[in-house]
């Protein structure tokens, strides 16, 4: 069976994927999955991240990306062709998530050009760089056309968080993780990065400081927040500090186009 993973968070980034599966040979193909909504909703505990500084004692972990099924929603990401061993490696990496099968009928090739909304458009399918991914798109199109499709030899997988929880001061969104996702999106295009920002929810939610220590040097512990700027001292284990520091201002300008309110409330975590 041919296995494909739909990457919608850090797996969009080639450098991040290669840390887990350096044997990957296929090019990841940009795609759109219908009826899936991306939202900050997963959990990583302190022991699985780089939260070591005493000024971060109030932080128990952080909140990575999650998804949920929602009729009418859509989510951009990449389709990654993997072998059995690579699939097992990603299963280990995605601790706290469970792998689910995606219905082929909801899988579309990503397209930015005008007039290419139809998946039958030759310009779209001819632009696909991953030969194996064309098999997915062709079967998906046949299935949408009400034709019988043999899916026994192909599976598109997605990792869905086991528990859904909103970010908060104890489990914030970390900028070092956001930067990795944006980096991956920009390898496709700036419009692809904008699409990611437009279709990602949960950057900010109101809440209280209950149970959060105030006698700390970390400014983030003394105010409500759901997002921390940790570029100088990343919490994310696959962060790239050099990239974040060099491109941080440009990434922030891109984020500000879509989430200025949440960005304004982001706090510095030393």
mmCIF file with all atom_site columns, C-alpha atoms in Angstrom, residues 17-229:
data_model
loop_
_atom_site.group_PDB
_atom_site.id
_atom_site.type_symbol
_atom_site.label_atom_id
_atom_site.label_alt_id
_atom_site.label_comp_id
_atom_site.label_asym_id
_atom_site.label_entity_id
_atom_site.label_seq_id
_atom_site.pdbx_PDB_ins_code
_atom_site.Cartn_x
_atom_site.Cartn_y
_atom_site.Cartn_z
_atom_site.occupancy
_atom_site.B_iso_or_equiv
_atom_site.pdbx_formal_charge
_atom_site.auth_seq_id
_atom_site.auth_comp_id
_atom_site.auth_asym_id
_atom_site.auth_atom_id
_atom_site.pdbx_PDB_model_num
ATOM 1   C CA . UNK A 1 17  ? 10.329  16.579 8.257   1.00 0.00 ? 17  UNK A CA 1
ATOM 2   C CA . UNK A 1 18  ? 13.909  15.571 7.537   1.00 0.00 ? 18  UNK A CA 1
ATOM 3   C CA . UNK A 1 19  ? 14.755  15.532 11.256  1.00 0.00 ? 19  UNK A CA 1
ATOM 4   C CA . UNK A 1 20  ? 12.260  12.694 11.710  1.00 0.00 ? 20  UNK A CA 1
ATOM 5   C CA . UNK A 1 21  ? 12.705  10.922 8.381   1.00 0.00 ? 21  UNK A CA 1
ATOM 6   C CA . UNK A 1 22  ? 16.023  11.799 6.709   1.00 0.00 ? 22  UNK A CA 1
ATOM 7   C CA . UNK A 1 23  ? 15.358  9.071  4.127   1.00 0.00 ? 23  UNK A CA 1
ATOM 8   C CA . UNK A 1 24  ? 12.401  10.943 2.594   1.00 0.00 ? 24  UNK A CA 1
ATOM 9   C CA . UNK A 1 25  ? 12.904  11.214 -1.154  1.00 0.00 ? 25  UNK A CA 1
ATOM 10  C CA . UNK A 1 26  ? 9.561   12.371 -2.529  1.00 0.00 ? 26  UNK A CA 1
ATOM 11  C CA . UNK A 1 27  ? 8.770   16.054 -2.841  1.00 0.00 ? 27  UNK A CA 1
ATOM 12  C CA . UNK A 1 28  ? 5.913   17.129 -0.585  1.00 0.00 ? 28  UNK A CA 1
ATOM 13  C CA . UNK A 1 29  ? 2.977   18.346 -2.661  1.00 0.00 ? 29  UNK A CA 1
ATOM 14  C CA . UNK A 1 30  ? 0.850   21.368 -1.600  1.00 0.00 ? 30  UNK A CA 1
ATOM 15  C CA . UNK A 1 31  ? -2.782  20.345 -1.140  1.00 0.00 ? 31  UNK A CA 1
ATOM 16  C CA . UNK A 1 32  ? -6.146  21.477 0.166   1.00 0.00 ? 32  UNK A CA 1
ATOM 17  C CA . UNK A 1 33  ? -8.268  19.177 2.344   1.00 0.00 ? 33  UNK A CA 1
ATOM 18  C CA . UNK A 1 34  ? -11.950 20.003 2.612   1.00 0.00 ? 34  UNK A CA 1
ATOM 19  C CA . UNK A 1 35  ? -14.061 19.741 5.773   1.00 0.00 ? 35  UNK A CA 1
ATOM 20  C CA . UNK A 1 36  ? -11.056 20.057 8.097   1.00 0.00 ? 36  UNK A CA 1
ATOM 21  C CA . UNK A 1 37  ? -10.404 23.117 10.270  1.00 0.00 ? 37  UNK A CA 1
ATOM 22  C CA . UNK A 1 38  ? -6.975  23.883 11.719  1.00 0.00 ? 38  UNK A CA 1
ATOM 23  C CA . UNK A 1 39  ? -6.903  25.175 15.290  1.00 0.00 ? 39  UNK A CA 1
ATOM 24  C CA . UNK A 1 40  ? -4.405  25.610 18.126  1.00 0.00 ? 40  UNK A CA 1
ATOM 25  C CA . UNK A 1 41  ? -5.649  22.763 20.274  1.00 0.00 ? 41  UNK A CA 1
ATOM 26  C CA . UNK A 1 42  ? -3.064  20.044 21.023  1.00 0.00 ? 42  UNK A CA 1
ATOM 27  C CA . UNK A 1 43  ? -0.769  19.608 24.045  1.00 0.00 ? 43  UNK A CA 1
ATOM 28  C CA . UNK A 1 44  ? 2.950   19.037 24.569  1.00 0.00 ? 44  UNK A CA 1
ATOM 29  C CA . UNK A 1 45  ? 4.064   18.528 28.164  1.00 0.00 ? 45  UNK A CA 1
ATOM 30  C CA . UNK A 1 46  ? 7.107   20.183 29.691  1.00 0.00 ? 46  UNK A CA 1
ATOM 31  C CA . UNK A 1 47  ? 9.218   17.035 29.566  1.00 0.00 ? 47  UNK A CA 1
ATOM 32  C CA . UNK A 1 48  ? 8.971   16.920 25.769  1.00 0.00 ? 48  UNK A CA 1
ATOM 33  C CA . UNK A 1 49  ? 10.155  20.481 25.144  1.00 0.00 ? 49  UNK A CA 1
ATOM 34  C CA . UNK A 1 50  ? 12.958  22.888 26.053  1.00 0.00 ? 50  UNK A CA 1
ATOM 35  C CA . UNK A 1 51  ? 11.221  24.620 28.956  1.00 0.00 ? 51  UNK A CA 1
ATOM 36  C CA . UNK A 1 52  ? 14.142  24.543 31.363  1.00 0.00 ? 52  UNK A CA 1
ATOM 37  C CA . UNK A 1 53  ? 14.614  28.133 32.530  1.00 0.00 ? 53  UNK A CA 1
ATOM 38  C CA . UNK A 1 54  ? 13.507  28.916 36.087  1.00 0.00 ? 54  UNK A CA 1
ATOM 39  C CA . UNK A 1 55  ? 11.747  32.004 34.741  1.00 0.00 ? 55  UNK A CA 1
ATOM 40  C CA . UNK A 1 56  ? 9.368   29.645 32.956  1.00 0.00 ? 56  UNK A CA 1
ATOM 41  C CA . UNK A 1 57  ? 8.267   27.727 36.027  1.00 0.00 ? 57  UNK A CA 1
ATOM 42  C CA . UNK A 1 58  ? 4.635   28.669 35.406  1.00 0.00 ? 58  UNK A CA 1
ATOM 43  C CA . UNK A 1 59  ? 4.732   27.026 31.964  1.00 0.00 ? 59  UNK A CA 1
ATOM 44  C CA . UNK A 1 60  ? 3.757   23.345 32.039  1.00 0.00 ? 60  UNK A CA 1
ATOM 45  C CA . UNK A 1 61  ? 4.081   22.774 28.300  1.00 0.00 ? 61  UNK A CA 1
ATOM 46  C CA . UNK A 1 62  ? 2.892   24.381 25.095  1.00 0.00 ? 62  UNK A CA 1
ATOM 47  C CA . UNK A 1 63  ? 0.123   24.177 22.508  1.00 0.00 ? 63  UNK A CA 1
ATOM 48  C CA . UNK A 1 64  ? 0.940   22.924 19.006  1.00 0.00 ? 64  UNK A CA 1
ATOM 49  C CA . UNK A 1 65  ? -1.378  22.662 16.039  1.00 0.00 ? 65  UNK A CA 1
ATOM 50  C CA . UNK A 1 66  ? -4.440  20.481 15.876  1.00 0.00 ? 66  UNK A CA 1
ATOM 51  C CA . UNK A 1 67  ? -7.399  20.022 13.575  1.00 0.00 ? 67  UNK A CA 1
ATOM 52  C CA . UNK A 1 68  ? -11.062 19.183 13.821  1.00 0.00 ? 68  UNK A CA 1
ATOM 53  C CA . UNK A 1 69  ? -13.686 18.090 11.332  1.00 0.00 ? 69  UNK A CA 1
ATOM 54  C CA . UNK A 1 70  ? -15.954 20.906 10.233  1.00 0.00 ? 70  UNK A CA 1
ATOM 55  C CA . UNK A 1 71  ? -18.329 20.879 7.287   1.00 0.00 ? 71  UNK A CA 1
ATOM 56  C CA . UNK A 1 72  ? -17.484 23.586 4.768   1.00 0.00 ? 72  UNK A CA 1
ATOM 57  C CA . UNK A 1 73  ? -14.016 24.342 6.160   1.00 0.00 ? 73  UNK A CA 1
ATOM 58  C CA . UNK A 1 74  ? -10.754 23.806 4.286   1.00 0.00 ? 74  UNK A CA 1
ATOM 59  C CA . UNK A 1 75  ? -7.139  23.437 5.320   1.00 0.00 ? 75  UNK A CA 1
ATOM 60  C CA . UNK A 1 76  ? -3.974  23.815 3.275   1.00 0.00 ? 76  UNK A CA 1
ATOM 61  C CA . UNK A 1 77  ? -0.892  21.725 3.865   1.00 0.00 ? 77  UNK A CA 1
ATOM 62  C CA . UNK A 1 78  ? 1.331   19.219 2.102   1.00 0.00 ? 78  UNK A CA 1
ATOM 63  C CA . UNK A 1 79  ? 0.960   15.634 0.961   1.00 0.00 ? 79  UNK A CA 1
ATOM 64  C CA . UNK A 1 80  ? 3.984   13.531 1.937   1.00 0.00 ? 80  UNK A CA 1
ATOM 65  C CA . UNK A 1 81  ? 4.601   10.141 0.361   1.00 0.00 ? 81  UNK A CA 1
ATOM 66  C CA . UNK A 1 82  ? 6.188   7.806  2.929   1.00 0.00 ? 82  UNK A CA 1
ATOM 67  C CA . UNK A 1 83  ? 7.164   4.159  3.142   1.00 0.00 ? 83  UNK A CA 1
ATOM 68  C CA . UNK A 1 84  ? 6.229   1.863  6.036   1.00 0.00 ? 84  UNK A CA 1
ATOM 69  C CA . UNK A 1 85  ? 9.336   2.673  8.060   1.00 0.00 ? 85  UNK A CA 1
ATOM 70  C CA . UNK A 1 86  ? 8.934   6.428  7.603   1.00 0.00 ? 86  UNK A CA 1
ATOM 71  C CA . UNK A 1 87  ? 5.276   6.184  8.572   1.00 0.00 ? 87  UNK A CA 1
ATOM 72  C CA . UNK A 1 88  ? 6.299   4.460  11.794  1.00 0.00 ? 88  UNK A CA 1
ATOM 73  C CA . UNK A 1 89  ? 8.802   7.241  12.499  1.00 0.00 ? 89  UNK A CA 1
ATOM 74  C CA . UNK A 1 90  ? 6.112   9.891  12.125  1.00 0.00 ? 90  UNK A CA 1
ATOM 75  C CA . UNK A 1 91  ? 3.774   7.878  14.357  1.00 0.00 ? 91  UNK A CA 1
ATOM 76  C CA . UNK A 1 92  ? 6.426   8.089  17.079  1.00 0.00 ? 92  UNK A CA 1
ATOM 77  C CA . UNK A 1 93  ? 6.991   11.800 16.484  1.00 0.00 ? 93  UNK A CA 1
ATOM 78  C CA . UNK A 1 94  ? 3.291   12.612 16.675  1.00 0.00 ? 94  UNK A CA 1
ATOM 79  C CA . UNK A 1 95  ? 2.870   11.476 20.274  1.00 0.00 ? 95  UNK A CA 1
ATOM 80  C CA . UNK A 1 96  ? -0.415  12.803 21.609  1.00 0.00 ? 96  UNK A CA 1
ATOM 81  C CA . UNK A 1 97  ? -2.043  12.437 18.187  1.00 0.00 ? 97  UNK A CA 1
ATOM 82  C CA . UNK A 1 98  ? -3.847  9.538  16.549  1.00 0.00 ? 98  UNK A CA 1
ATOM 83  C CA . UNK A 1 99  ? -3.531  8.750  12.860  1.00 0.00 ? 99  UNK A CA 1
ATOM 84  C CA . UNK A 1 100 ? -6.810  8.858  10.915  1.00 0.00 ? 100 UNK A CA 1
ATOM 85  C CA . UNK A 1 101 ? -7.585  8.132  7.288   1.00 0.00 ? 101 UNK A CA 1
ATOM 86  C CA . UNK A 1 102 ? -8.765  10.988 5.065   1.00 0.00 ? 102 UNK A CA 1
ATOM 87  C CA . UNK A 1 103 ? -11.504 10.392 2.506   1.00 0.00 ? 103 UNK A CA 1
ATOM 88  C CA . UNK A 1 104 ? -9.974  10.844 -0.954  1.00 0.00 ? 104 UNK A CA 1
ATOM 89  C CA . UNK A 1 105 ? -13.033 12.797 -2.033  1.00 0.00 ? 105 UNK A CA 1
ATOM 90  C CA . UNK A 1 106 ? -11.828 15.701 0.133   1.00 0.00 ? 106 UNK A CA 1
ATOM 91  C CA . UNK A 1 107 ? -8.287  15.882 -1.303  1.00 0.00 ? 107 UNK A CA 1
ATOM 92  C CA . UNK A 1 108 ? -7.488  18.584 -3.886  1.00 0.00 ? 108 UNK A CA 1
ATOM 93  C CA . UNK A 1 109 ? -4.227  19.834 -5.408  1.00 0.00 ? 109 UNK A CA 1
ATOM 94  C CA . UNK A 1 110 ? -3.278  23.331 -4.283  1.00 0.00 ? 110 UNK A CA 1
ATOM 95  C CA . UNK A 1 111 ? -3.594  25.983 -6.966  1.00 0.00 ? 111 UNK A CA 1
ATOM 96  C CA . UNK A 1 112 ? -3.082  29.748 -6.855  1.00 0.00 ? 112 UNK A CA 1
ATOM 97  C CA . UNK A 1 113 ? -3.736  30.653 -10.489 1.00 0.00 ? 113 UNK A CA 1
ATOM 98  C CA . UNK A 1 114 ? -7.079  32.054 -11.602 1.00 0.00 ? 114 UNK A CA 1
ATOM 99  C CA . UNK A 1 115 ? -9.267  29.655 -13.504 1.00 0.00 ? 115 UNK A CA 1
ATOM 100 C CA . UNK A 1 116 ? -7.868  26.463 -11.989 1.00 0.00 ? 116 UNK A CA 1
ATOM 101 C CA . UNK A 1 117 ? -10.616 25.666 -9.527  1.00 0.00 ? 117 UNK A CA 1
ATOM 102 C CA . UNK A 1 118 ? -11.375 22.424 -11.341 1.00 0.00 ? 118 UNK A CA 1
ATOM 103 C CA . UNK A 1 119 ? -9.110  19.505 -10.511 1.00 0.00 ? 119 UNK A CA 1
ATOM 104 C CA . UNK A 1 120 ? -9.492  18.328 -14.124 1.00 0.00 ? 120 UNK A CA 1
ATOM 105 C CA . UNK A 1 121 ? -7.536  21.354 -15.332 1.00 0.00 ? 121 UNK A CA 1
ATOM 106 C CA . UNK A 1 122 ? -4.414  19.973 -17.011 1.00 0.00 ? 122 UNK A CA 1
ATOM 107 C CA . UNK A 1 123 ? -2.391  22.963 -15.857 1.00 0.00 ? 123 UNK A CA 1
ATOM 108 C CA . UNK A 1 124 ? -3.011  21.965 -12.251 1.00 0.00 ? 124 UNK A CA 1
ATOM 109 C CA . UNK A 1 125 ? -2.192  18.278 -12.542 1.00 0.00 ? 125 UNK A CA 1
ATOM 110 C CA . UNK A 1 126 ? 0.764   18.894 -14.839 1.00 0.00 ? 126 UNK A CA 1
ATOM 111 C CA . UNK A 1 127 ? 2.245   21.190 -12.203 1.00 0.00 ? 127 UNK A CA 1
ATOM 112 C CA . UNK A 1 128 ? 2.295   18.410 -9.603  1.00 0.00 ? 128 UNK A CA 1
ATOM 113 C CA . UNK A 1 129 ? 5.930   17.723 -8.725  1.00 0.00 ? 129 UNK A CA 1
ATOM 114 C CA . UNK A 1 130 ? 5.325   14.498 -6.797  1.00 0.00 ? 130 UNK A CA 1
ATOM 115 C CA . UNK A 1 131 ? 4.505   11.667 -9.264  1.00 0.00 ? 131 UNK A CA 1
ATOM 116 C CA . UNK A 1 132 ? 3.042   9.478  -6.514  1.00 0.00 ? 132 UNK A CA 1
ATOM 117 C CA . UNK A 1 133 ? 0.700   12.289 -5.484  1.00 0.00 ? 133 UNK A CA 1
ATOM 118 C CA . UNK A 1 134 ? -0.874  12.328 -8.940  1.00 0.00 ? 134 UNK A CA 1
ATOM 119 C CA . UNK A 1 135 ? -2.273  8.899  -8.125  1.00 0.00 ? 135 UNK A CA 1
ATOM 120 C CA . UNK A 1 136 ? -4.073  10.431 -5.138  1.00 0.00 ? 136 UNK A CA 1
ATOM 121 C CA . UNK A 1 137 ? -5.477  13.323 -7.165  1.00 0.00 ? 137 UNK A CA 1
ATOM 122 C CA . UNK A 1 138 ? -6.637  11.105 -10.018 1.00 0.00 ? 138 UNK A CA 1
ATOM 123 C CA . UNK A 1 139 ? -8.421  8.678  -7.687  1.00 0.00 ? 139 UNK A CA 1
ATOM 124 C CA . UNK A 1 140 ? -9.917  11.582 -5.739  1.00 0.00 ? 140 UNK A CA 1
ATOM 125 C CA . UNK A 1 141 ? -11.295 13.097 -8.942  1.00 0.00 ? 141 UNK A CA 1
ATOM 126 C CA . UNK A 1 142 ? -12.775 9.761  -10.049 1.00 0.00 ? 142 UNK A CA 1
ATOM 127 C CA . UNK A 1 143 ? -14.428 9.325  -6.671  1.00 0.00 ? 143 UNK A CA 1
ATOM 128 C CA . UNK A 1 144 ? -15.968 12.809 -6.853  1.00 0.00 ? 144 UNK A CA 1
ATOM 129 C CA . UNK A 1 145 ? -17.282 11.878 -10.294 1.00 0.00 ? 145 UNK A CA 1
ATOM 130 C CA . UNK A 1 146 ? -19.280 9.045  -8.697  1.00 0.00 ? 146 UNK A CA 1
ATOM 131 C CA . UNK A 1 147 ? -17.076 6.376  -10.216 1.00 0.00 ? 147 UNK A CA 1
ATOM 132 C CA . UNK A 1 148 ? -16.062 3.259  -8.316  1.00 0.00 ? 148 UNK A CA 1
ATOM 133 C CA . UNK A 1 149 ? -12.506 3.656  -7.064  1.00 0.00 ? 149 UNK A CA 1
ATOM 134 C CA . UNK A 1 150 ? -10.265 0.943  -5.677  1.00 0.00 ? 150 UNK A CA 1
ATOM 135 C CA . UNK A 1 151 ? -8.668  2.483  -2.563  1.00 0.00 ? 151 UNK A CA 1
ATOM 136 C CA . UNK A 1 152 ? -7.125  -0.728 -1.250  1.00 0.00 ? 152 UNK A CA 1
ATOM 137 C CA . UNK A 1 153 ? -3.669  0.282  -2.482  1.00 0.00 ? 153 UNK A CA 1
ATOM 138 C CA . UNK A 1 154 ? -3.593  3.856  -1.191  1.00 0.00 ? 154 UNK A CA 1
ATOM 139 C CA . UNK A 1 155 ? -4.178  5.716  2.074   1.00 0.00 ? 155 UNK A CA 1
ATOM 140 C CA . UNK A 1 156 ? -3.974  9.400  2.988   1.00 0.00 ? 156 UNK A CA 1
ATOM 141 C CA . UNK A 1 157 ? -3.414  9.862  6.720   1.00 0.00 ? 157 UNK A CA 1
ATOM 142 C CA . UNK A 1 158 ? -3.711  12.811 9.069   1.00 0.00 ? 158 UNK A CA 1
ATOM 143 C CA . UNK A 1 159 ? -2.688  13.123 12.713  1.00 0.00 ? 159 UNK A CA 1
ATOM 144 C CA . UNK A 1 160 ? -5.493  14.405 14.944  1.00 0.00 ? 160 UNK A CA 1
ATOM 145 C CA . UNK A 1 161 ? -4.865  15.387 18.551  1.00 0.00 ? 161 UNK A CA 1
ATOM 146 C CA . UNK A 1 162 ? -6.246  12.914 21.082  1.00 0.00 ? 162 UNK A CA 1
ATOM 147 C CA . UNK A 1 163 ? -7.463  15.684 23.393  1.00 0.00 ? 163 UNK A CA 1
ATOM 148 C CA . UNK A 1 164 ? -8.508  19.185 22.342  1.00 0.00 ? 164 UNK A CA 1
ATOM 149 C CA . UNK A 1 165 ? -7.496  22.073 24.622  1.00 0.00 ? 165 UNK A CA 1
ATOM 150 C CA . UNK A 1 166 ? -7.182  25.810 24.066  1.00 0.00 ? 166 UNK A CA 1
ATOM 151 C CA . UNK A 1 167 ? -3.838  27.577 24.591  1.00 0.00 ? 167 UNK A CA 1
ATOM 152 C CA . UNK A 1 168 ? -3.408  29.396 27.908  1.00 0.00 ? 168 UNK A CA 1
ATOM 153 C CA . UNK A 1 169 ? -0.552  30.854 30.013  1.00 0.00 ? 169 UNK A CA 1
ATOM 154 C CA . UNK A 1 170 ? 0.480   27.380 31.203  1.00 0.00 ? 170 UNK A CA 1
ATOM 155 C CA . UNK A 1 171 ? 0.301   25.909 27.684  1.00 0.00 ? 171 UNK A CA 1
ATOM 156 C CA . UNK A 1 172 ? 0.938   28.799 25.271  1.00 0.00 ? 172 UNK A CA 1
ATOM 157 C CA . UNK A 1 173 ? 1.526   28.894 21.536  1.00 0.00 ? 173 UNK A CA 1
ATOM 158 C CA . UNK A 1 174 ? 5.281   29.227 20.975  1.00 0.00 ? 174 UNK A CA 1
ATOM 159 C CA . UNK A 1 175 ? 6.642   31.542 18.309  1.00 0.00 ? 175 UNK A CA 1
ATOM 160 C CA . UNK A 1 176 ? 9.568   29.207 17.575  1.00 0.00 ? 176 UNK A CA 1
ATOM 161 C CA . UNK A 1 177 ? 7.021   26.602 16.427  1.00 0.00 ? 177 UNK A CA 1
ATOM 162 C CA . UNK A 1 178 ? 5.017   29.140 14.416  1.00 0.00 ? 178 UNK A CA 1
ATOM 163 C CA . UNK A 1 179 ? 8.211   30.192 12.628  1.00 0.00 ? 179 UNK A CA 1
ATOM 164 C CA . UNK A 1 180 ? 8.900   26.619 11.516  1.00 0.00 ? 180 UNK A CA 1
ATOM 165 C CA . UNK A 1 181 ? 5.412   26.330 10.012  1.00 0.00 ? 181 UNK A CA 1
ATOM 166 C CA . UNK A 1 182 ? 5.665   29.689 8.247   1.00 0.00 ? 182 UNK A CA 1
ATOM 167 C CA . UNK A 1 183 ? 9.098   28.712 6.954   1.00 0.00 ? 183 UNK A CA 1
ATOM 168 C CA . UNK A 1 184 ? 7.561   25.637 5.383   1.00 0.00 ? 184 UNK A CA 1
ATOM 169 C CA . UNK A 1 185 ? 4.665   27.604 3.906   1.00 0.00 ? 185 UNK A CA 1
ATOM 170 C CA . UNK A 1 186 ? 7.063   30.108 2.345   1.00 0.00 ? 186 UNK A CA 1
ATOM 171 C CA . UNK A 1 187 ? 8.861   27.293 0.518   1.00 0.00 ? 187 UNK A CA 1
ATOM 172 C CA . UNK A 1 188 ? 5.593   27.010 -1.434  1.00 0.00 ? 188 UNK A CA 1
ATOM 173 C CA . UNK A 1 189 ? 4.706   30.713 -1.712  1.00 0.00 ? 189 UNK A CA 1
ATOM 174 C CA . UNK A 1 190 ? 3.774   33.760 0.318   1.00 0.00 ? 190 UNK A CA 1
ATOM 175 C CA . UNK A 1 191 ? 0.141   33.226 -0.683  1.00 0.00 ? 191 UNK A CA 1
ATOM 176 C CA . UNK A 1 192 ? 0.329   29.714 0.740   1.00 0.00 ? 192 UNK A CA 1
ATOM 177 C CA . UNK A 1 193 ? 1.580   31.212 4.022   1.00 0.00 ? 193 UNK A CA 1
ATOM 178 C CA . UNK A 1 194 ? -1.302  33.700 3.985   1.00 0.00 ? 194 UNK A CA 1
ATOM 179 C CA . UNK A 1 195 ? -3.727  30.836 3.405   1.00 0.00 ? 195 UNK A CA 1
ATOM 180 C CA . UNK A 1 196 ? -2.286  29.086 6.456   1.00 0.00 ? 196 UNK A CA 1
ATOM 181 C CA . UNK A 1 197 ? -2.826  32.198 8.588   1.00 0.00 ? 197 UNK A CA 1
ATOM 182 C CA . UNK A 1 198 ? -6.330  32.778 7.230   1.00 0.00 ? 198 UNK A CA 1
ATOM 183 C CA . UNK A 1 199 ? -7.460  29.236 7.985   1.00 0.00 ? 199 UNK A CA 1
ATOM 184 C CA . UNK A 1 200 ? -5.845  28.753 11.405  1.00 0.00 ? 200 UNK A CA 1
ATOM 185 C CA . UNK A 1 201 ? -7.995  29.508 14.438  1.00 0.00 ? 201 UNK A CA 1
ATOM 186 C CA . UNK A 1 202 ? -7.451  29.922 18.171  1.00 0.00 ? 202 UNK A CA 1
ATOM 187 C CA . UNK A 1 203 ? -4.578  32.424 18.298  1.00 0.00 ? 203 UNK A CA 1
ATOM 188 C CA . UNK A 1 204 ? -6.202  34.189 21.227  1.00 0.00 ? 204 UNK A CA 1
ATOM 189 C CA . UNK A 1 205 ? -8.823  33.368 23.819  1.00 0.00 ? 205 UNK A CA 1
ATOM 190 C CA . UNK A 1 206 ? -9.821  35.220 26.956  1.00 0.00 ? 206 UNK A CA 1
ATOM 191 C CA . UNK A 1 207 ? -9.105  33.649 30.314  1.00 0.00 ? 207 UNK A CA 1
ATOM 192 C CA . UNK A 1 208 ? -7.931  34.081 33.872  1.00 0.00 ? 208 UNK A CA 1
ATOM 193 C CA . UNK A 1 209 ? -4.607  33.756 35.662  1.00 0.00 ? 209 UNK A CA 1
ATOM 194 C CA . UNK A 1 210 ? -5.913  31.164 38.109  1.00 0.00 ? 210 UNK A CA 1
ATOM 195 C CA . UNK A 1 211 ? -3.097  28.988 39.415  1.00 0.00 ? 211 UNK A CA 1
ATOM 196 C CA . UNK A 1 212 ? -0.369  30.966 37.623  1.00 0.00 ? 212 UNK A CA 1
ATOM 197 C CA . UNK A 1 213 ? 2.556   32.131 39.742  1.00 0.00 ? 213 UNK A CA 1
ATOM 198 C CA . UNK A 1 214 ? 3.040   35.885 39.896  1.00 0.00 ? 214 UNK A CA 1
ATOM 199 C CA . UNK A 1 215 ? 6.324   35.936 41.857  1.00 0.00 ? 215 UNK A CA 1
ATOM 200 C CA . UNK A 1 216 ? 8.494   35.274 38.824  1.00 0.00 ? 216 UNK A CA 1
ATOM 201 C CA . UNK A 1 217 ? 10.782  37.218 36.531  1.00 0.00 ? 217 UNK A CA 1
ATOM 202 C CA . UNK A 1 218 ? 8.862   36.040 33.487  1.00 0.00 ? 218 UNK A CA 1
ATOM 203 C CA . UNK A 1 219 ? 6.579   38.875 32.419  1.00 0.00 ? 219 UNK A CA 1
ATOM 204 C CA . UNK A 1 220 ? 4.344   36.317 30.736  1.00 0.00 ? 220 UNK A CA 1
ATOM 205 C CA . UNK A 1 221 ? 3.376   34.846 34.113  1.00 0.00 ? 221 UNK A CA 1
ATOM 206 C CA . UNK A 1 222 ? 1.951   38.151 35.326  1.00 0.00 ? 222 UNK A CA 1
ATOM 207 C CA . UNK A 1 223 ? -0.591  38.707 32.589  1.00 0.00 ? 223 UNK A CA 1
ATOM 208 C CA . UNK A 1 224 ? -3.039  36.618 30.621  1.00 0.00 ? 224 UNK A CA 1
ATOM 209 C CA . UNK A 1 225 ? -1.683  35.425 27.294  1.00 0.00 ? 225 UNK A CA 1
ATOM 210 C CA . UNK A 1 226 ? -1.964  32.524 24.891  1.00 0.00 ? 226 UNK A CA 1
ATOM 211 C CA . UNK A 1 227 ? 1.147   33.145 22.780  1.00 0.00 ? 227 UNK A CA 1
ATOM 212 C CA . UNK A 1 228 ? 4.806   33.691 23.694  1.00 0.00 ? 228 UNK A CA 1
ATOM 213 C CA . UNK A 1 229 ? 7.734   35.012 21.684  1.00 0.00 ? 229 UNK A CA 1
#
